[in-house]
PDB file of C-alpha atoms in Angstrom:
ATOM      1  CA  MET U   1      -0.092   0.014   0.161  1.00 31.00           C
ATOM      2  CA  PRO U   2       1.573   3.542  -1.062  1.00 37.00           C
ATOM      3  CA  SER U   3       2.246   6.034   1.822  1.00 43.00           C
ATOM      4  CA  SER U   4       0.047   9.317   1.692  1.00 43.00           C
ATOM      5  CA  SER U   5       3.183  11.031   0.226  1.00 46.00           C
ATOM      6  CA  GLU U   6       3.692   8.178  -2.438  1.00 46.00           C
ATOM      7  CA  ALA U   7       0.159   8.946  -3.399  1.00 55.00           C
ATOM      8  CA  GLY U   8       0.745  12.590  -3.779  1.00 69.00           C
ATOM      9  CA  GLN U   9      -0.669  13.508  -0.465  1.00 78.00           C
ATOM     10  CA  PRO U  10       1.381  15.445   1.871  1.00 84.00           C
ATOM     11  CA  GLY U  11       3.117  13.021   4.389  1.00 92.00           C
ATOM     12  CA  VAL U  12       3.680  15.343   7.463  1.00 97.00           C
ATOM     13  CA  LEU U  13       0.320  17.045   8.874  1.00 98.00           C
ATOM     14  CA  VAL U  14       1.136  20.288  11.011  1.00 98.00           C
ATOM     15  CA  PHE U  15      -1.952  22.189  12.857  1.00 98.00           C
ATOM     16  CA  ASP U  16      -2.440  25.621  14.514  1.00 98.00           C
ATOM     17  CA  LEU U  17      -3.946  25.231  17.838  1.00 98.00           C
ATOM     18  CA  ASP U  18      -6.724  27.919  18.381  1.00 98.00           C
ATOM     19  CA  ASP U  19      -9.702  27.525  16.626  1.00 98.00           C
ATOM     20  CA  THR U  20      -8.217  24.689  14.692  1.00 98.00           C
ATOM     21  CA  LEU U  21      -7.848  21.899  17.379  1.00 98.00           C
ATOM     22  CA  TYR U  22     -10.418  23.386  19.997  1.00 98.00           C
ATOM     23  CA  CYS U  23     -12.482  26.492  19.974  1.00 97.00           C
ATOM     24  CA  GLU U  24     -10.498  29.237  21.085  1.00 97.00           C
ATOM     25  CA  ARG U  25     -13.754  31.187  22.615  1.00 96.00           C
ATOM     26  CA  ASP U  26     -13.790  28.120  25.214  1.00 97.00           C
ATOM     27  CA  PHE U  27     -10.334  29.134  26.501  1.00 98.00           C
ATOM     28  CA  ALA U  28     -11.623  32.966  26.448  1.00 97.00           C
ATOM     29  CA  PHE U  29     -14.787  31.912  28.386  1.00 98.00           C
ATOM     30  CA  SER U  30     -12.651  29.626  30.854  1.00 98.00           C
ATOM     31  CA  GLY U  31     -10.230  32.689  31.606  1.00 98.00           C
ATOM     32  CA  PHE U  32     -13.264  35.158  31.934  1.00 98.00           C
ATOM     33  CA  ALA U  33     -14.756  32.671  34.690  1.00 98.00           C
ATOM     34  CA  ALA U  34     -11.368  32.638  36.290  1.00 98.00           C
ATOM     35  CA  VAL U  35     -10.725  36.347  36.327  1.00 98.00           C
ATOM     36  CA  GLU U  36     -14.303  36.973  37.752  1.00 98.00           C
ATOM     37  CA  ALA U  37     -13.834  34.233  40.475  1.00 98.00           C
ATOM     38  CA  HIS U  38     -10.747  36.326  41.537  1.00 97.00           C
ATOM     39  CA  LEU U  39     -12.439  39.288  41.662  1.00 98.00           C
ATOM     40  CA  ALA U  40     -15.611  38.195  43.558  1.00 97.00           C
ATOM     41  CA  ARG U  41     -13.148  36.652  46.401  1.00 97.00           C
ATOM     42  CA  LEU U  42     -12.155  40.271  46.611  1.00 96.00           C
ATOM     43  CA  HIS U  43     -15.183  42.189  45.879  1.00 97.00           C
ATOM     44  CA  GLY U  44     -17.807  39.849  46.525  1.00 96.00           C
ATOM     45  CA  ASP U  45     -21.543  40.698  45.163  1.00 95.00           C
ATOM     46  CA  ALA U  46     -20.182  43.549  43.092  1.00 96.00           C
ATOM     47  CA  VAL U  47     -19.064  40.896  40.636  1.00 97.00           C
ATOM     48  CA  VAL U  48     -21.682  39.452  38.252  1.00 97.00           C
ATOM     49  CA  PRO U  49     -20.416  36.173  36.746  1.00 97.00           C
ATOM     50  CA  GLY U  50     -21.003  35.995  33.219  1.00 97.00           C
ATOM     51  CA  THR U  51     -20.237  39.610  32.585  1.00 98.00           C
ATOM     52  CA  CYS U  52     -16.994  39.317  30.621  1.00 98.00           C
ATOM     53  CA  ARG U  53     -18.352  36.559  28.362  1.00 97.00           C
ATOM     54  CA  ALA U  54     -21.695  38.603  27.723  1.00 97.00           C
ATOM     55  CA  LEU U  55     -19.233  41.565  26.545  1.00 96.00           C
ATOM     56  CA  PHE U  56     -17.201  39.133  24.349  1.00 95.00           C
ATOM     57  CA  GLU U  57     -20.398  37.848  22.582  1.00 94.00           C
ATOM     58  CA  SER U  58     -21.462  41.502  22.083  1.00 93.00           C
ATOM     59  CA  GLY U  59     -18.487  41.928  20.013  1.00 90.00           C
ATOM     60  CA  ILE U  60     -16.112  43.464  22.530  1.00 90.00           C
ATOM     61  CA  ARG U  61     -12.545  42.139  22.383  1.00 84.00           C
ATOM     62  CA  ARG U  62      -9.868  44.218  23.526  1.00 85.00           C
ATOM     63  CA  ALA U  63     -11.272  46.260  26.327  1.00 93.00           C
ATOM     64  CA  ILE U  64     -13.214  43.447  28.308  1.00 97.00           C
ATOM     65  CA  PHE U  65     -11.802  43.847  31.609  1.00 97.00           C
ATOM     66  CA  ASP U  66     -11.903  47.569  31.706  1.00 96.00           C
ATOM     67  CA  CYS U  67     -15.538  47.469  30.746  1.00 96.00           C
ATOM     68  CA  ALA U  68     -16.204  44.476  33.185  1.00 97.00           C
ATOM     69  CA  LEU U  69     -14.356  46.733  36.023  1.00 97.00           C
ATOM     70  CA  GLU U  70     -16.516  49.855  35.087  1.00 96.00           C
ATOM     71  CA  ARG U  71     -19.547  47.728  35.328  1.00 96.00           C
ATOM     72  CA  PHE U  72     -18.633  46.111  38.557  1.00 97.00           C
ATOM     73  CA  GLY U  73     -17.653  49.811  40.254  1.00 97.00           C
ATOM     74  CA  ILE U  74     -14.126  48.604  40.937  1.00 96.00           C
ATOM     75  CA  ALA U  75     -11.210  50.717  40.157  1.00 95.00           C
ATOM     76  CA  GLY U  76      -9.135  49.835  37.148  1.00 92.00           C
ATOM     77  CA  GLY U  77      -5.957  51.132  35.760  1.00 93.00           C
ATOM     78  CA  PRO U  78      -2.906  49.818  34.011  1.00 95.00           C
ATOM     79  CA  ASP U  79      -1.796  47.565  36.972  1.00 96.00           C
ATOM     80  CA  ARG U  80      -5.142  46.228  37.711  1.00 96.00           C
ATOM     81  CA  ILE U  81      -5.516  45.173  34.098  1.00 97.00           C
ATOM     82  CA  ALA U  82      -2.047  43.684  33.813  1.00 97.00           C
ATOM     83  CA  GLU U  83      -2.856  41.566  37.066  1.00 97.00           C
ATOM     84  CA  LEU U  84      -5.964  40.054  35.302  1.00 97.00           C
ATOM     85  CA  VAL U  85      -4.687  39.649  31.935  1.00 96.00           C
ATOM     86  CA  THR U  86      -1.677  37.564  33.763  1.00 97.00           C
ATOM     87  CA  LEU U  87      -4.386  35.811  35.514  1.00 97.00           C
ATOM     88  CA  TYR U  88      -6.344  35.116  32.385  1.00 97.00           C
ATOM     89  CA  ARG U  89      -3.314  33.582  30.215  1.00 96.00           C
ATOM     90  CA  HIS U  90      -2.241  31.544  33.447  1.00 96.00           C
ATOM     91  CA  HIS U  91      -5.501  30.137  34.725  1.00 97.00           C
ATOM     92  CA  ARG U  92      -5.859  26.537  34.383  1.00 96.00           C
ATOM     93  CA  PRO U  93      -8.069  25.872  31.088  1.00 97.00           C
ATOM     94  CA  GLN U  94     -11.279  24.163  31.113  1.00 97.00           C
ATOM     95  CA  ILE U  95     -11.335  23.255  27.541  1.00 98.00           C
ATOM     96  CA  ALA U  96     -11.696  20.255  25.363  1.00 98.00           C
ATOM     97  CA  PRO U  97     -10.718  19.041  21.687  1.00 98.00           C
ATOM     98  CA  CYS U  98     -13.473  19.624  19.173  1.00 98.00           C
ATOM     99  CA  PRO U  99     -15.037  15.995  18.457  1.00 97.00           C
ATOM    100  CA  ASP U 100     -13.729  16.141  14.999  1.00 97.00           C
ATOM    101  CA  THR U 101     -10.245  16.696  16.301  1.00 98.00           C
ATOM    102  CA  SER U 102     -10.259  13.704  18.338  1.00 97.00           C
ATOM    103  CA  ARG U 103     -11.546  11.568  15.569  1.00 97.00           C
ATOM    104  CA  PHE U 104      -8.939  12.576  13.086  1.00 97.00           C
ATOM    105  CA  LEU U 105      -6.066  12.231  15.673  1.00 97.00           C
ATOM    106  CA  GLU U 106      -7.286   8.762  16.620  1.00 96.00           C
ATOM    107  CA  THR U 107      -7.479   7.576  12.909  1.00 94.00           C
ATOM    108  CA  ASP U 108      -4.890   9.129  10.719  1.00 95.00           C
ATOM    109  CA  PRO U 109      -1.430   7.745  11.119  1.00 94.00           C
ATOM    110  CA  ARG U 110       0.725  10.607   9.535  1.00 96.00           C
ATOM    111  CA  PRO U 111       3.493  12.397  11.534  1.00 97.00           C
ATOM    112  CA  ARG U 112       2.321  15.615  12.899  1.00 97.00           C
ATOM    113  CA  ALA U 113       3.333  18.889  14.555  1.00 98.00           C
ATOM    114  CA  ILE U 114       1.604  21.898  15.987  1.00 98.00           C
ATOM    115  CA  ILE U 115       2.967  25.709  15.128  1.00 98.00           C
ATOM    116  CA  THR U 116       0.736  28.201  17.313  1.00 98.00           C
ATOM    117  CA  ASP U 117       1.209  31.869  18.199  1.00 97.00           C
ATOM    118  CA  GLY U 118       0.745  33.046  21.695  1.00 94.00           C
ATOM    119  CA  PRO U 119       2.750  33.372  24.737  1.00 95.00           C
ATOM    120  CA  ALA U 120       4.575  30.022  25.180  1.00 97.00           C
ATOM    121  CA  ALA U 121       3.328  29.017  28.713  1.00 96.00           C
ATOM    122  CA  MET U 122      -0.200  29.930  27.714  1.00 97.00           C
ATOM    123  CA  GLN U 123      -0.221  27.648  24.877  1.00 98.00           C
ATOM    124  CA  ARG U 124       1.528  24.631  26.503  1.00 97.00           C
ATOM    125  CA  SER U 125      -1.118  25.032  29.318  1.00 97.00           C
ATOM    126  CA  LYS U 126      -4.014  24.726  26.594  1.00 98.00           C
ATOM    127  CA  ILE U 127      -2.132  21.750  25.203  1.00 98.00           C
ATOM    128  CA  ALA U 128      -1.913  20.052  28.358  1.00 97.00           C
ATOM    129  CA  ALA U 129      -5.389  20.671  28.976  1.00 98.00           C
ATOM    130  CA  LEU U 130      -6.599  19.225  26.191  1.00 98.00           C
ATOM    131  CA  GLY U 131      -4.469  16.401  26.495  1.00 98.00           C
ATOM    132  CA  ILE U 132      -3.162  16.126  22.894  1.00 98.00           C
ATOM    133  CA  GLY U 133       0.420  16.773  23.503  1.00 97.00           C
ATOM    134  CA  PRO U 134       1.612  12.953  23.164  1.00 97.00           C
ATOM    135  CA  LEU U 135      -0.218  12.646  19.713  1.00 97.00           C
ATOM    136  CA  PHE U 136       2.496  15.124  18.302  1.00 98.00           C
ATOM    137  CA  GLY U 137       5.840  14.535  17.371  1.00 98.00           C
ATOM    138  CA  LEU U 138       6.797  18.396  17.541  1.00 98.00           C
ATOM    139  CA  ILE U 139       5.128  21.413  19.333  1.00 98.00           C
ATOM    140  CA  ILE U 140       6.238  24.807  18.489  1.00 98.00           C
ATOM    141  CA  PRO U 141       4.797  27.503  20.389  1.00 98.00           C
ATOM    142  CA  THR U 142       6.289  30.671  18.448  1.00 98.00           C
ATOM    143  CA  GLY U 143       6.562  32.598  21.809  1.00 96.00           C
ATOM    144  CA  ASP U 144       9.639  30.223  22.581  1.00 97.00           C
ATOM    145  CA  LEU U 145      11.444  31.887  19.472  1.00 97.00           C
ATOM    146  CA  PRO U 146      13.114  35.224  19.434  1.00 96.00           C
ATOM    147  CA  PRO U 147      10.965  38.155  19.293  1.00 95.00           C
ATOM    148  CA  GLY U 148       9.338  38.876  15.734  1.00 95.00           C
ATOM    149  CA  MET U 149       9.453  35.284  14.798  1.00 97.00           C
ATOM    150  CA  GLY U 150       5.753  34.662  15.269  1.00 97.00           C
ATOM    151  CA  LYS U 151       3.553  34.061  12.337  1.00 97.00           C
ATOM    152  CA  PRO U 152       3.890  34.852   9.444  1.00 97.00           C
ATOM    153  CA  HIS U 153       7.718  34.608  10.324  1.00 97.00           C
ATOM    154  CA  PRO U 154       8.901  31.273   8.370  1.00 98.00           C
ATOM    155  CA  ARG U 155      11.328  30.133  11.302  1.00 98.00           C
ATOM    156  CA  ALA U 156       8.828  27.693  12.954  1.00 98.00           C
ATOM    157  CA  PHE U 157       7.695  26.141   9.533  1.00 98.00           C
ATOM    158  CA  GLU U 158      11.824  25.987   8.727  1.00 98.00           C
ATOM    159  CA  GLN U 159      12.122  24.135  12.320  1.00 98.00           C
ATOM    160  CA  VAL U 160       9.413  21.562  11.183  1.00 98.00           C
ATOM    161  CA  MET U 161      11.048  20.630   8.215  1.00 98.00           C
ATOM    162  CA  ALA U 162      14.442  20.354   9.892  1.00 98.00           C
ATOM    163  CA  TRP U 163      12.558  17.817  12.072  1.00 98.00           C
ATOM    164  CA  SER U 164      10.623  15.913   9.442  1.00 98.00           C
ATOM    165  CA  GLY U 165      13.744  15.802   7.157  1.00 97.00           C
ATOM    166  CA  LYS U 166      11.147  16.222   4.118  1.00 97.00           C
ATOM    167  CA  PRO U 167      10.704  18.870   1.413  1.00 96.00           C
ATOM    168  CA  GLY U 168       8.076  21.736   1.506  1.00 96.00           C
ATOM    169  CA  PRO U 169       5.308  19.900  -0.716  1.00 95.00           C
ATOM    170  CA  ASP U 170       5.528  17.011   1.817  1.00 96.00           C
ATOM    171  CA  HIS U 171       4.062  18.934   4.611  1.00 97.00           C
ATOM    172  CA  VAL U 172       0.334  20.395   5.085  1.00 97.00           C
ATOM    173  CA  TYR U 173      -0.574  23.574   7.545  1.00 98.00           C
ATOM    174  CA  VAL U 174      -4.037  23.349   8.844  1.00 98.00           C
ATOM    175  CA  ALA U 175      -4.977  26.794  10.331  1.00 98.00           C
ATOM    176  CA  ASP U 176      -7.975  29.180  10.890  1.00 98.00           C
ATOM    177  CA  ASN U 177      -6.515  32.718  10.368  1.00 97.00           C
ATOM    178  CA  PRO U 178      -5.805  33.733   6.884  1.00 97.00           C
ATOM    179  CA  ALA U 179      -4.436  36.952   7.981  1.00 97.00           C
ATOM    180  CA  LYS U 180      -1.281  35.479   9.012  1.00 97.00           C
ATOM    181  CA  ASP U 181      -1.284  31.841   8.908  1.00 98.00           C
ATOM    182  CA  PHE U 182      -0.623  30.684   5.324  1.00 98.00           C
ATOM    183  CA  ILE U 183       1.909  33.410   3.891  1.00 97.00           C
ATOM    184  CA  ALA U 184       4.825  31.403   5.294  1.00 98.00           C
ATOM    185  CA  PRO U 185       4.207  27.907   4.623  1.00 98.00           C
ATOM    186  CA  LYS U 186       2.999  28.813   0.813  1.00 98.00           C
ATOM    187  CA  ARG U 187       6.129  30.373   0.408  1.00 97.00           C
ATOM    188  CA  LEU U 188       8.078  27.049   1.525  1.00 98.00           C
ATOM    189  CA  GLY U 189       5.857  25.146  -0.894  1.00 97.00           C
ATOM    190  CA  TRP U 190       3.730  23.457   1.847  1.00 97.00           C
ATOM    191  CA  ARG U 191       0.161  22.824   1.039  1.00 96.00           C
ATOM    192  CA  THR U 192      -2.455  24.790   3.081  1.00 97.00           C
ATOM    193  CA  VAL U 193      -5.913  23.985   4.553  1.00 98.00           C
ATOM    194  CA  GLN U 194      -8.120  26.771   6.289  1.00 98.00           C
ATOM    195  CA  ILE U 195     -10.635  25.336   8.769  1.00 98.00           C
ATOM    196  CA  ASP U 196     -13.601  27.743   9.114  1.00 97.00           C
ATOM    197  CA  ARG U 197     -15.179  26.671  12.441  1.00 95.00           C
ATOM    198  CA  ALA U 198     -18.479  27.784  13.749  1.00 90.00           C
ATOM    199  CA  GLY U 199     -18.004  30.724  16.412  1.00 88.00           C
ATOM    200  CA  ARG U 200     -14.132  31.199  15.320  1.00 90.00           C
ATOM    201  CA  VAL U 201     -12.725  34.413  16.506  1.00 90.00           C
ATOM    202  CA  HIS U 202     -10.738  35.595  13.580  1.00 91.00           C
ATOM    203  CA  ALA U 203     -12.229  36.967  10.214  1.00 90.00           C
ATOM    204  CA  PRO U 204     -12.336  33.984   7.663  1.00 90.00           C
ATOM    205  CA  GLU U 205     -11.938  35.784   4.678  1.00 94.00           C
ATOM    206  CA  PRO U 206      -7.976  36.177   3.379  1.00 94.00           C
ATOM    207  CA  PRO U 207      -6.999  39.589   2.760  1.00 95.00           C
ATOM    208  CA  SER U 208      -5.467  38.865  -0.422  1.00 96.00           C
ATOM    209  CA  PRO U 209      -4.836  35.786  -2.745  1.00 94.00           C
ATOM    210  CA  ASP U 210      -1.312  35.322  -1.171  1.00 94.00           C
ATOM    211  CA  HIS U 211      -3.210  34.977   2.163  1.00 96.00           C
ATOM    212  CA  ALA U 212      -5.515  32.489   1.025  1.00 97.00           C
ATOM    213  CA  ALA U 213      -5.032  28.475   1.549  1.00 97.00           C
ATOM    214  CA  GLU U 214      -5.516  26.081  -1.083  1.00 96.00           C
ATOM    215  CA  ILE U 215      -8.509  24.234   0.731  1.00 95.00           C
ATOM    216  CA  ARG U 216     -11.348  25.311   2.790  1.00 96.00           C
ATOM    217  CA  ILE U 217     -12.898  22.899   5.274  1.00 97.00           C
ATOM    218  CA  ALA U 218     -15.631  23.328   7.977  1.00 96.00           C
ATOM    219  CA  SER U 219     -14.291  20.026   9.824  1.00 97.00           C
ATOM    220  CA  LEU U 220     -11.341  17.795  10.533  1.00 97.00           C
ATOM    221  CA  ASP U 221     -13.895  15.233   9.390  1.00 96.00           C
ATOM    222  CA  ASP U 222     -13.430  16.328   5.724  1.00 96.00           C
ATOM    223  CA  LEU U 223      -9.466  16.749   5.804  1.00 96.00           C
ATOM    224  CA  ALA U 224      -8.262  13.460   4.565  1.00 91.00           C
ATOM    225  CA  ASP U 225     -10.576  13.135   1.751  1.00 92.00           C
ATOM    226  CA  LYS U 226      -9.972  16.959   0.742  1.00 92.00           C
ATOM    227  CA  LEU U 227      -6.162  16.393   0.371  1.00 90.00           C
ATOM    228  CA  ARG U 228      -6.712  12.925  -1.276  1.00 86.00           C
ATOM    229  CA  LEU U 229      -9.098  14.481  -3.960  1.00 77.00           C
ATOM    230  CA  LYS U 230      -6.681  17.609  -4.178  1.00 79.00           C
ATOM    231  CA  ALA U 231      -3.516  15.483  -4.481  1.00 75.00           C
ATOM    232  CA  ARG U 232      -5.082  13.798  -7.546  1.00 70.00           C
ATOM    233  CA  ALA U 233      -5.842  17.178  -9.266  1.00 71.00           C
ATOM    234  CA  GLY U 234      -2.203  17.813  -8.735  1.00 69.00           C
ATOM    235  CA  PHE U 235      -3.094  20.505  -6.002  1.00 61.00           C
ATOM    236  CA  ALA U 236      -3.632  22.715  -9.064  1.00 53.00           C
TER     237      ALA U 236
END
């Protein structure tokens, strides 16, 4: 039986983390609950549980803690916000892989890796909470790299190629955010797949053709078949 790469399919699968293997909003909701529990211990009934989540779901993203503190009547300021952001990033996440993630990782035998942006400790904490770390041969949180080497910088993708020992076209990158995820791997000759999950955090439309993935899916249940069909068509 020919291997996936012999059949024209990429033989190394590389995944983003947030909104790719699990729903990023679940981490946000978990973090909001941890922040509100912390504030409630200090300020009691002034804190209304679910406020941060409601703000998030209303479309607010960058000033959620400022808005929540104002609603609670609690003094804010840079030091307080920094404290809450640190708590948010370092809380123990209550998250789980998407069901299609579990199905795919249980059945697809190809070597695989993770490249994920974000503070390294936070991303590793997410992976530990998801329980998927042992299923990947290499995990690269770009927060471990020198400053400025997060996506779309190619460094992490080059590290994966050094690990796999295979050329660019033998790799596929599966990720959610076309604003930054696919530029570097495409330039290295990788195949690219955008997963477009319901409830995603980032806008799904690429800002230019250079940002667009070759394949677009809604679930990892579709990944193997889409790669197979695309390989038959020569990834044209």
